[in-house]
Coordinates of C-alpha atoms and ligand atoms in Angstrom, one line a residue:
M230 CA 66.2 101.0 46.2
K231 CA 69.9 100.8 46.2
K232 CA 71.7 103.6 48.3
V233 CA 74.6 105.8 47.5
L234 CA 76.6 108.1 49.5
I235 CA 79.2 110.5 47.5
T236 CA 81.1 112.7 49.7
G237 CA 82.5 116.2 48.0
A238 CA 79.1 116.1 45.9
S239 CA 78.4 120.4 46.4
R240 CA 79.8 120.7 42.6
G241 CA 82.0 119.1 40.1
I242 CA 82.7 115.6 39.8
G243 CA 80.7 114.5 43.1
R244 CA 77.6 116.4 41.9
A245 CA 77.5 114.8 38.5
C246 CA 78.0 111.4 40.3
A247 CA 74.8 112.3 42.2
E248 CA 72.6 113.2 39.3
E249 CA 73.8 110.1 37.1
F250 CA 72.9 107.7 40.0
A251 CA 69.9 109.3 40.9
R252 CA 69.1 108.9 37.0
G253 CA 70.1 105.2 37.3
G254 CA 67.3 104.9 40.2
W255 CA 69.5 104.9 43.4
Q256 CA 69.0 106.6 46.6
V257 CA 71.7 109.5 46.6
Y258 CA 73.0 110.8 49.6
V259 CA 75.3 113.7 49.3
N260 CA 78.1 115.3 51.6
C261 CA 80.7 118.4 51.2
A262 CA 82.2 120.3 54.5
R263 CA 81.7 123.7 53.8
S264 CA 79.4 124.8 51.1
V265 CA 76.2 123.5 52.7
E266 CA 73.8 125.9 51.1
L267 CA 75.1 124.6 47.6
L268 CA 74.9 121.0 48.9
R269 CA 71.3 121.8 49.9
E270 CA 70.4 123.0 46.5
V271 CA 72.1 119.9 45.1
A272 CA 70.0 117.9 47.0
E273 CA 66.6 119.9 46.5
S274 CA 67.3 119.6 42.7
I275 CA 67.7 115.5 42.7
P276 CA 64.3 114.0 43.9
G277 CA 64.7 111.8 47.0
C278 CA 68.4 113.5 47.7
I279 CA 69.4 113.7 51.4
A280 CA 72.5 116.1 52.4
L281 CA 74.5 115.0 55.2
P282 CA 77.2 118.1 55.5
F283 CA 80.2 116.5 57.3
D284 CA 84.2 117.1 57.3
V285 CA 85.8 113.8 55.8
S286 CA 88.9 114.6 57.7
D287 CA 87.0 114.6 61.0
R288 CA 86.7 110.7 61.8
G289 CA 84.4 111.9 65.1
A290 CA 82.5 113.6 62.6
V291 CA 82.0 110.8 60.1
Y292 CA 81.3 108.4 62.5
D293 CA 78.6 110.5 63.8
A294 CA 77.1 111.2 60.4
I295 CA 77.4 107.6 59.0
G296 CA 78.7 105.3 61.0
G297 CA 76.9 101.9 60.5
M298 CA 74.9 103.3 57.5
E299 CA 73.8 100.7 55.4
L300 CA 75.3 101.9 51.8
D301 CA 75.3 99.5 48.5
C302 CA 77.8 102.2 47.3
L303 CA 80.5 104.6 49.1
I304 CA 82.1 107.0 46.5
N305 CA 85.1 108.7 48.0
N306 CA 85.2 111.6 46.0
A307 CA 85.9 114.5 48.3
G308 CA 89.4 116.3 47.5
K309 CA 91.3 119.3 47.5
A310 CA 94.1 120.2 45.2
L311 CA 97.4 121.9 46.5
F312 CA 99.9 123.5 44.0
S313 CA 103.1 124.5 45.7
P314 CA 107.0 123.7 45.4
F315 CA 107.3 120.8 48.0
D316 CA 109.9 122.6 50.4
A317 CA 107.0 125.5 50.7
V318 CA 104.1 123.6 52.0
T319 CA 103.2 124.3 55.5
P320 CA 102.1 121.7 58.0
E321 CA 98.6 123.4 58.3
Q322 CA 98.5 122.6 54.5
E323 CA 100.0 119.2 54.4
K324 CA 97.6 118.7 57.5
E325 CA 94.7 119.6 55.4
L326 CA 95.6 118.0 52.3
Y327 CA 96.4 114.5 53.8
G328 CA 93.3 114.5 56.1
T329 CA 91.1 115.3 53.0
D330 CA 92.3 113.7 50.3
L331 CA 93.6 110.2 52.4
F332 CA 92.5 110.0 55.9
G333 CA 88.8 111.4 54.1
V334 CA 88.8 108.2 52.4
L335 CA 90.1 105.6 55.3
N336 CA 87.5 107.5 57.2
C337 CA 84.2 107.1 55.3
T338 CA 85.2 103.5 54.7
R339 CA 85.7 102.5 58.0
A340 CA 82.6 104.0 59.1
V341 CA 80.3 101.9 56.5
L342 CA 82.4 99.1 55.8
P343 CA 81.4 96.3 58.7
S344 CA 77.7 96.9 57.8
M345 CA 78.9 95.7 54.1
I346 CA 81.0 93.1 54.8
R347 CA 77.9 91.9 57.4
R348 CA 75.4 92.1 54.4
R349 CA 77.9 90.5 52.1
T350 CA 77.7 93.2 49.3
G351 CA 79.1 96.8 48.6
V352 CA 81.0 98.5 46.3
I353 CA 83.7 101.5 47.4
I354 CA 84.8 103.4 44.4
N355 CA 87.7 105.8 45.2
I356 CA 88.4 109.2 43.2
A357 CA 92.0 109.1 42.7
S358 CA 93.9 111.2 40.1
M359 CA 96.5 110.4 37.4
W360 CA 98.7 112.0 39.2
G361 CA 98.7 109.3 41.8
E362 CA 100.3 107.1 39.2
T363 CA 102.7 109.4 37.6
G364 CA 103.5 112.3 40.1
A365 CA 103.3 116.0 39.4
S366 CA 105.7 118.8 39.8
C367 CA 104.6 120.8 42.3
E368 CA 102.0 118.8 43.4
V369 CA 103.7 116.3 45.4
D370 CA 101.7 115.7 48.4
Y371 CA 98.8 115.5 46.5
S372 CA 100.1 113.2 44.3
A373 CA 101.4 111.3 47.1
A374 CA 97.8 111.1 48.9
K375 CA 96.3 110.0 45.6
G376 CA 98.8 107.3 45.2
A377 CA 98.0 105.9 48.6
V378 CA 94.4 106.0 47.4
I379 CA 95.4 103.6 44.7
A380 CA 97.5 101.3 47.1
F381 CA 94.7 101.1 49.4
T382 CA 92.4 100.4 47.0
K383 CA 94.3 97.3 46.0
A384 CA 95.3 96.3 49.2
L385 CA 91.6 96.7 50.7
A386 CA 90.1 95.0 47.6
K387 CA 92.2 91.6 48.2
E388 CA 91.1 91.9 52.3
V389 CA 87.4 92.3 51.3
G390 CA 86.9 90.3 48.3
P391 CA 86.2 87.2 50.0
S392 CA 83.5 88.9 52.0
G393 CA 81.8 90.0 48.9
V394 CA 82.3 93.6 48.7
R395 CA 84.3 95.4 45.7
V396 CA 86.9 98.3 45.9
V397 CA 87.5 100.2 42.9
C398 CA 89.3 103.3 41.8
I399 CA 88.7 105.8 39.0
S400 CA 92.1 107.6 38.1
P401 CA 90.7 111.1 36.4
G402 CA 93.2 113.3 34.0
A403 CA 92.3 117.0 33.9
V404 CA 88.5 117.6 34.4
D405 CA 86.7 120.9 34.2
T406 CA 85.9 121.6 37.6
D407 CA 86.4 124.2 39.9
M408 CA 89.6 122.6 40.9
N409 CA 91.3 123.8 37.7
S410 CA 90.2 127.2 37.8
R411 CA 93.8 128.6 38.7
L412 CA 94.8 127.6 35.1
T413 CA 95.6 130.6 32.9
V414 CA 93.7 130.6 29.6
R415 CA 97.0 129.6 27.8
E416 CA 97.6 126.9 30.8
Y417 CA 94.1 125.5 30.0
E418 CA 94.8 125.4 26.2
E419 CA 97.9 124.1 26.8
L420 CA 96.4 121.2 28.6
V421 CA 93.6 120.5 26.1
D422 CA 96.3 120.4 23.5
S423 CA 98.2 117.7 25.6
V424 CA 95.0 115.2 25.4
P425 CA 95.1 112.9 22.6
L426 CA 91.3 113.4 22.6
E427 CA 91.7 117.0 22.6
R428 CA 89.2 117.8 25.1
M429 CA 89.2 118.3 28.9
G430 CA 87.4 115.4 30.8
L431 CA 83.8 116.2 31.8
P432 CA 82.4 115.4 35.2
E433 CA 80.2 113.5 33.6
D434 CA 82.5 111.1 32.2
I435 CA 84.1 110.2 35.6
A436 CA 80.3 109.9 36.7
S437 CA 79.5 107.7 34.0
A438 CA 82.3 105.5 34.5
A439 CA 81.5 105.5 38.4
A440 CA 77.8 104.4 37.6
F441 CA 79.2 101.3 35.6
L442 CA 81.8 100.3 38.1
A443 CA 78.8 100.3 41.0
S444 CA 76.8 98.7 38.5
E445 CA 76.1 94.6 38.1
R446 CA 78.0 94.7 34.8
A447 CA 81.2 95.5 36.8
S448 CA 80.7 92.5 39.5
Y449 CA 84.1 90.7 38.3
I450 CA 86.0 93.9 38.6
T451 CA 87.7 94.4 41.9
G452 CA 91.2 95.9 43.2
S453 CA 91.4 98.2 39.5
V454 CA 92.6 101.3 38.5
I455 CA 90.2 102.7 35.7
D456 CA 91.9 105.8 33.6
V457 CA 89.4 108.1 32.7
N458 CA 91.8 110.8 31.4
G459 CA 91.2 111.2 27.4
G460 CA 94.2 109.1 26.4
L461 CA 96.6 112.1 28.6
I462 CA 98.5 109.2 30.3
Ligands
NAP190 P1 85.9 120.2 43.0 O1 84.8 120.9 42.2 O2 87.0 121.2 44.0 O3 84.8 119.6 44.4 C1 85.7 119.2 45.5 C2 84.2 119.1 46.5 O4 84.9 118.2 47.6 C3 83.4 119.6 46.9 O5 82.0 119.1 47.0 C4 84.1 120.2 48.2 O6 83.4 121.2 49.2 C5 84.3 118.9 48.7 N1 85.3 118.8 49.8 C6 86.3 119.5 49.9 N2 87.1 119.0 51.3 C7 86.2 118.4 51.9 C8 86.0 117.9 53.1 N3 87.2 117.8 53.9 N4 84.8 117.2 53.4 C9 84.0 116.7 52.6 N5 83.7 117.2 51.4 C10 85.2 118.1 51.1 O7 86.8 119.1 42.5 P2 86.4 117.8 41.4 O8 87.3 118.4 40.3 O9 84.8 117.6 41.4 O10 87.3 116.8 42.2 C11 86.7 115.7 43.0 C12 87.8 114.8 43.1 O11 88.3 114.2 42.0 C13 88.6 114.8 44.0 O12 89.0 114.1 44.8 C14 89.6 115.4 43.2 O13 91.5 115.4 43.8 C15 89.8 114.1 41.8 N6 90.3 114.9 40.9 C16 90.1 116.0 39.9 C17 90.5 116.6 39.1 C18 90.2 117.2 38.1 O14 91.0 117.8 37.3 N7 89.5 118.3 38.4 C19 91.3 115.3 38.2 C20 91.9 114.1 39.1 C21 90.9 114.0 40.4 P3 83.3 122.1 50.0 O15 85.0 122.3 49.8 O16 82.1 122.9 50.4 O17 83.6 121.2 51.3

């Protein structure tokens, strides 16, 4: 049975990925840092699913939990948003944002990559954001972190392609999850109006793209950034 670890899977996109991969016959490992009770409920609702709580920004904790783990797919999905004018962001907020959205990706990848290279198999799927491609006002650090994840995907794909490991990126648009709960009704409606397909993305839209990218049907795709945004950019 193929094994997948999904970070940030207590809710939203990560949870939808866990359910999609389990339906596809994968052994699923789910992670989050804070909502551990919720994570256990997710794991209990999916046959055979195992909860692995740790903070992706804590390199030591990542290695203790998954160092050397033999995975067929890692989905670096854990992320935080930060809405603030750039000059009002505190050093603590910045550390938490980059720690999760950028260093979390590096930490988890480093922990499992050697075993993928040794076995000459594996897929790393990074969840970035359209803001990492276009930039967003009042989300400068978030955009910068996601842009770095996109560059990381392209560079690592070149480095480990000869070792049989694929590295790809999904760049979601606006997805209906807790991450967008700060939007007012009016902001939400304006956002939907700006999407050519006239709806918010669903976590399942991202999960089905991830399942495709992890499959043999995507065996010639690496270093790619797949936009899943309803035509928004
Ligand atoms: P969400 O509903 O807020 O879920 C975020 C998940 O990440 C939660 O499970 C959270 O659990 C976990 N997490 C946060 N910090 C963590 C840490 N340090 N270590 C481990 N887990 C951590 O967000 P979402 O919308 O599903 O977002 C998932 C990914 O998609 C993120 O990378 C996000 O940037 C990206 N994305 C989302 C949208 C959107 O519109 N929703 C658009 C583009 C990209 P705990 O807080 O309990 O630890």
